[in-house]
Tab-separated table of C-alpha atoms in Angstrom:
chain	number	residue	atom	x	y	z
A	79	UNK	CA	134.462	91.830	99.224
A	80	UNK	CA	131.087	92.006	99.286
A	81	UNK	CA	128.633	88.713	98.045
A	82	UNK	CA	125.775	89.903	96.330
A	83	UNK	CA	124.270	86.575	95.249
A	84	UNK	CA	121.993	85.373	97.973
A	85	UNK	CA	118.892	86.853	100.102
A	86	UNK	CA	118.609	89.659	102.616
A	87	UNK	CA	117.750	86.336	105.197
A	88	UNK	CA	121.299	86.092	105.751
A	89	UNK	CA	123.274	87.512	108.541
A	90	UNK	CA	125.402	90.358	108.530
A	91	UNK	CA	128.763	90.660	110.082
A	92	UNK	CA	129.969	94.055	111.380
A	93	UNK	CA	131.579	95.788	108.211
A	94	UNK	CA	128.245	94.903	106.354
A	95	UNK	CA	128.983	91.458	104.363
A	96	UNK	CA	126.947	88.250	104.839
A	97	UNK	CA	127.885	85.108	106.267
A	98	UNK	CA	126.259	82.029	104.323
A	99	UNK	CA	124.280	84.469	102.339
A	100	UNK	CA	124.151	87.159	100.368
A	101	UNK	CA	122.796	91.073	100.683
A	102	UNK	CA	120.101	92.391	98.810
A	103	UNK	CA	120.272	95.304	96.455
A	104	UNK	CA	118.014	97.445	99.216
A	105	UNK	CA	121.048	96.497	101.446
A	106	UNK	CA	123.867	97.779	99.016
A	107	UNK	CA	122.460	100.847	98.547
A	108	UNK	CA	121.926	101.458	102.373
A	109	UNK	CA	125.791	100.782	102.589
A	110	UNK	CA	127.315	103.157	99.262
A	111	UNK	CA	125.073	106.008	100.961
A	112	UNK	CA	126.530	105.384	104.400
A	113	UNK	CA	129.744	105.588	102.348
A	114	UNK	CA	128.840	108.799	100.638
A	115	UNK	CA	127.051	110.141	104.039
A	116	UNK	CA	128.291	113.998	103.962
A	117	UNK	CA	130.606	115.087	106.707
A	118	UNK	CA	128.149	117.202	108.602
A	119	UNK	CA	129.342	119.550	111.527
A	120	UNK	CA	127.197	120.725	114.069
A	121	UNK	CA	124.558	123.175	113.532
A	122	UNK	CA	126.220	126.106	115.425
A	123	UNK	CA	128.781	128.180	115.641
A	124	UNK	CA	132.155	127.022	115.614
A	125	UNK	CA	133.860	126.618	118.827
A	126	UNK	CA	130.663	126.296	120.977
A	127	UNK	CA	129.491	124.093	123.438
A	128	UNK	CA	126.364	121.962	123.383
A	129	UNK	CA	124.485	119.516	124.974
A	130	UNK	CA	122.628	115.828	123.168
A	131	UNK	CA	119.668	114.163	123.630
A	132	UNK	CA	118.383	111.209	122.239
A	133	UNK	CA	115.698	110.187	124.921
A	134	UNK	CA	113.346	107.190	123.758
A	135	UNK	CA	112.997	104.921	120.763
A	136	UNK	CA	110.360	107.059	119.225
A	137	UNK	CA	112.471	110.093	119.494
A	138	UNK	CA	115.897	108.573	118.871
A	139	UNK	CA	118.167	109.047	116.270
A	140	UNK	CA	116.595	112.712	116.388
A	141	UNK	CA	118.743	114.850	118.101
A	142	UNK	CA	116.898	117.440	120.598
A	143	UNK	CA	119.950	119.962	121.500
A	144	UNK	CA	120.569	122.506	123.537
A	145	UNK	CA	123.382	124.860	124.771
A	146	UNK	CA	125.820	123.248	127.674
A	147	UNK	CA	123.997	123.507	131.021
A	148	UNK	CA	121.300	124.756	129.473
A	149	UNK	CA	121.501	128.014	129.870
A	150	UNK	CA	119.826	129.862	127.706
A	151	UNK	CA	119.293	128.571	124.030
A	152	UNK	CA	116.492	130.311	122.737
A	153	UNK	CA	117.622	132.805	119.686
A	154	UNK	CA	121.270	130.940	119.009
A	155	UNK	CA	121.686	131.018	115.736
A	156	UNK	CA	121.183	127.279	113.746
A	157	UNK	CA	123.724	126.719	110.629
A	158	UNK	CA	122.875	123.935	108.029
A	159	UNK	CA	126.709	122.484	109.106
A	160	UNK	CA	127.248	121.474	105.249
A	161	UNK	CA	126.760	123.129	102.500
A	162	UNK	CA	123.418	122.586	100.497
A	163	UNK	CA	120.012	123.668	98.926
A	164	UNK	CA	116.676	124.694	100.980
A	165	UNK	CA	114.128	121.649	99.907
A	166	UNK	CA	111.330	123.216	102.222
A	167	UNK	CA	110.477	125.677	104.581
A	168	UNK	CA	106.846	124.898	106.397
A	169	UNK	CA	104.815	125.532	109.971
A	170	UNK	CA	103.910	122.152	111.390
A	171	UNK	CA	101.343	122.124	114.340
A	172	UNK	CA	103.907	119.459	115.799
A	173	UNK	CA	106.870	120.776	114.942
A	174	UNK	CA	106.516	124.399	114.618
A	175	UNK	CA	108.393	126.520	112.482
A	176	UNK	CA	110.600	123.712	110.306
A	177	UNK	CA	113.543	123.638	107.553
A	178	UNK	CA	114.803	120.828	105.693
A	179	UNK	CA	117.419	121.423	103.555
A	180	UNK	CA	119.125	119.297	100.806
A	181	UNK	CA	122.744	117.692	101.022
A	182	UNK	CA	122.554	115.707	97.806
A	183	UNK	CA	123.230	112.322	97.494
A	184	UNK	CA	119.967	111.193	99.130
A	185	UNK	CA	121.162	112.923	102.562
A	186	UNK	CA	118.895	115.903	104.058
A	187	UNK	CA	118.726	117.440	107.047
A	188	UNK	CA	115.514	118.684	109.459
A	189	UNK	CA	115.519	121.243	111.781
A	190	UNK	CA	112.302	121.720	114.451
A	191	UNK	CA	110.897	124.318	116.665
A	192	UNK	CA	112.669	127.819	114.841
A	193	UNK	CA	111.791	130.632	116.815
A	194	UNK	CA	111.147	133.340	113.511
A	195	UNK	CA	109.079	132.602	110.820
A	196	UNK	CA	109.926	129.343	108.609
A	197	UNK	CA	111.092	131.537	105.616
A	198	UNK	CA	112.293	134.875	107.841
A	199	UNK	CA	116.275	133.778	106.846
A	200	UNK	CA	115.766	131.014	103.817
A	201	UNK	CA	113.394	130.397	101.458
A	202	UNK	CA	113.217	127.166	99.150
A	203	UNK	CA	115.458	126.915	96.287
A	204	UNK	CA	118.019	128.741	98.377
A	205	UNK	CA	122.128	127.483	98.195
A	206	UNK	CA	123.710	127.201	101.501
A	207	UNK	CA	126.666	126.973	103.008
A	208	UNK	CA	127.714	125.360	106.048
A	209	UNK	CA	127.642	128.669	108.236
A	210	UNK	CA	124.871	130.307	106.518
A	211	UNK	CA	122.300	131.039	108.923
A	212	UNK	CA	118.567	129.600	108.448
A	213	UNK	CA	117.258	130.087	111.400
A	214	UNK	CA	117.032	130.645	115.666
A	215	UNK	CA	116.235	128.030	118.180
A	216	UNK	CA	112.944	128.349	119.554
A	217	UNK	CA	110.054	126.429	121.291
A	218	UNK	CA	107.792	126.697	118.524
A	219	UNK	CA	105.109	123.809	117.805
A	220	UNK	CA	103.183	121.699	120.509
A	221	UNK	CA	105.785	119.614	120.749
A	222	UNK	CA	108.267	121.757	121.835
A	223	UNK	CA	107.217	121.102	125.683
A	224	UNK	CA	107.280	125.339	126.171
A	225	UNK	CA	111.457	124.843	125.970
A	226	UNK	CA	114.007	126.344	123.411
A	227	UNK	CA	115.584	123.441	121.764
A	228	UNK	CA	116.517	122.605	118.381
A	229	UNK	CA	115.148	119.365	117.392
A	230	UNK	CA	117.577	117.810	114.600
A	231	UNK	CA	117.789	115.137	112.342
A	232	UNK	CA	119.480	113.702	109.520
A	233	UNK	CA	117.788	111.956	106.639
A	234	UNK	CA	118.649	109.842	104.094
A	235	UNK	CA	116.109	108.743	100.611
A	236	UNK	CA	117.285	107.413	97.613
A	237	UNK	CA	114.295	109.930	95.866
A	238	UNK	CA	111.855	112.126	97.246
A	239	UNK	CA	112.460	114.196	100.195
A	240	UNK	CA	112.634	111.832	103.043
A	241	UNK	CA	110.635	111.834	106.003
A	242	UNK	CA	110.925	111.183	109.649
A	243	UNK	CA	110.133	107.693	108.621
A	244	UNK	CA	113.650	108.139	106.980
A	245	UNK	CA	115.929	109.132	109.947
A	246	UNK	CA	119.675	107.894	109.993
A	247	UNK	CA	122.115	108.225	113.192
A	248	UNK	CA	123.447	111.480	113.631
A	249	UNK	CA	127.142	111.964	112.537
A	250	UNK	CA	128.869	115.271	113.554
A	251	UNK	CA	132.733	115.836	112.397
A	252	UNK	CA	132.456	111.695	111.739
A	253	UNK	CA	131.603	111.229	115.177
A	254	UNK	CA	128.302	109.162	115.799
A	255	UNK	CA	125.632	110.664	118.277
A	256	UNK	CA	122.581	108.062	118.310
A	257	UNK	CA	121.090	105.389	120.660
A	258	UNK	CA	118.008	105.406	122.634
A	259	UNK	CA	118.378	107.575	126.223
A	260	UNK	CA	121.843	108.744	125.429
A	261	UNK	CA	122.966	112.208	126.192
A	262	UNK	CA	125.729	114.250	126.084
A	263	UNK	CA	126.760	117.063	128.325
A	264	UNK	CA	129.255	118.537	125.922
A	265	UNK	CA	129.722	118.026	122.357
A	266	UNK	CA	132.194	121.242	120.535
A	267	UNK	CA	130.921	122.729	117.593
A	268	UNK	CA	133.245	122.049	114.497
A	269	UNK	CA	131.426	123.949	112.479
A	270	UNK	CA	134.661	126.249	111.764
């Protein structure tokens, strides 16, 4: 049971209640979303093989993913992995060709460097599904170091669309892919 009397000063045991003191409202809301945190799959097909990246604390709990080994990602095809609505589609100097799309709940997802045009497969106000297609990976953007990646990330803001500032670790079929430096060699699209 949680004890929802005291300050945010308190400290936190591992399942999220306080010891001595109690959490603050910011606090229980951070918990019921993690709680209602859709069960996104991988952006991909189902059944195919890719490779994590979280590299530094700037970058990380973005996801920058490519195919296994690396061998050749640009033009795959990128999925939203749970169903939703498009909340924009924009070109960002940064980031390219870019599409966030809208889980509900608070939760959103981003999705960096698209090869085609922003708007070439979705537009905003669009429904998706998990396996409707949005987009290509790409390289597009200065900061997509001249590689095709997709750069991914999943959001969460209790209103307004959420910003990088807003980035929560990424969950894939439950499974948590986040820390800074970590990789993966070879994470299985569920996306089926």
């Amino acid at each position: 049971m949680l004890d929802l009397s005291a300050t945010r000063s308190g400290s936190r045991n591992d399942i999220g209640t306080t010891t001595g003191r109690h959490l603050s409202l910011i606090h229980i809301a951070d918990v019921v979303a993690a709680a209602a945190k859709p069960r996104f799959q991988m952006p991909f097909a189902c059944n195919t093989h890719w490779r994590l990246d979280t590299y530094d604390s700037g970058h990380n709990p973005a996801l920058d993913i490519v195919v296994k080994g690396n061998t050749g990602s640009s033009g795959k095809a990128v999925y939203p992995g749970y169903k939703g609505k498009v909340a924009r589609t924009f070109w960002d100097r940064g980031a390219g060709n870019v599409i966030v799309v809208n889980h509900g709940g608070g939760w959103y997802t981003a999705y960096y460097h698209l090869k085609d045009k922003h708007d070439k497969y979705v537009q905003k106000g669009d429904s998706v599904t998990a396996k409707t297609r949005i987009g290509r990976i790409g390289a597009t953007g200065s900061n997509g170091g001249g590689w095709a990646h997709l750069h991914y990330e999943q959001r969460y803001k209790t209103s307004g669309v959420p910003t990088e500032a807003n980035r929560q670790p990424v969950h894939f079929n439950g499974k948590k892919y986040t820390g800074t430096g970590n990789t993966w060699k070879d994470v299985t699209s569920k996306n089926c």
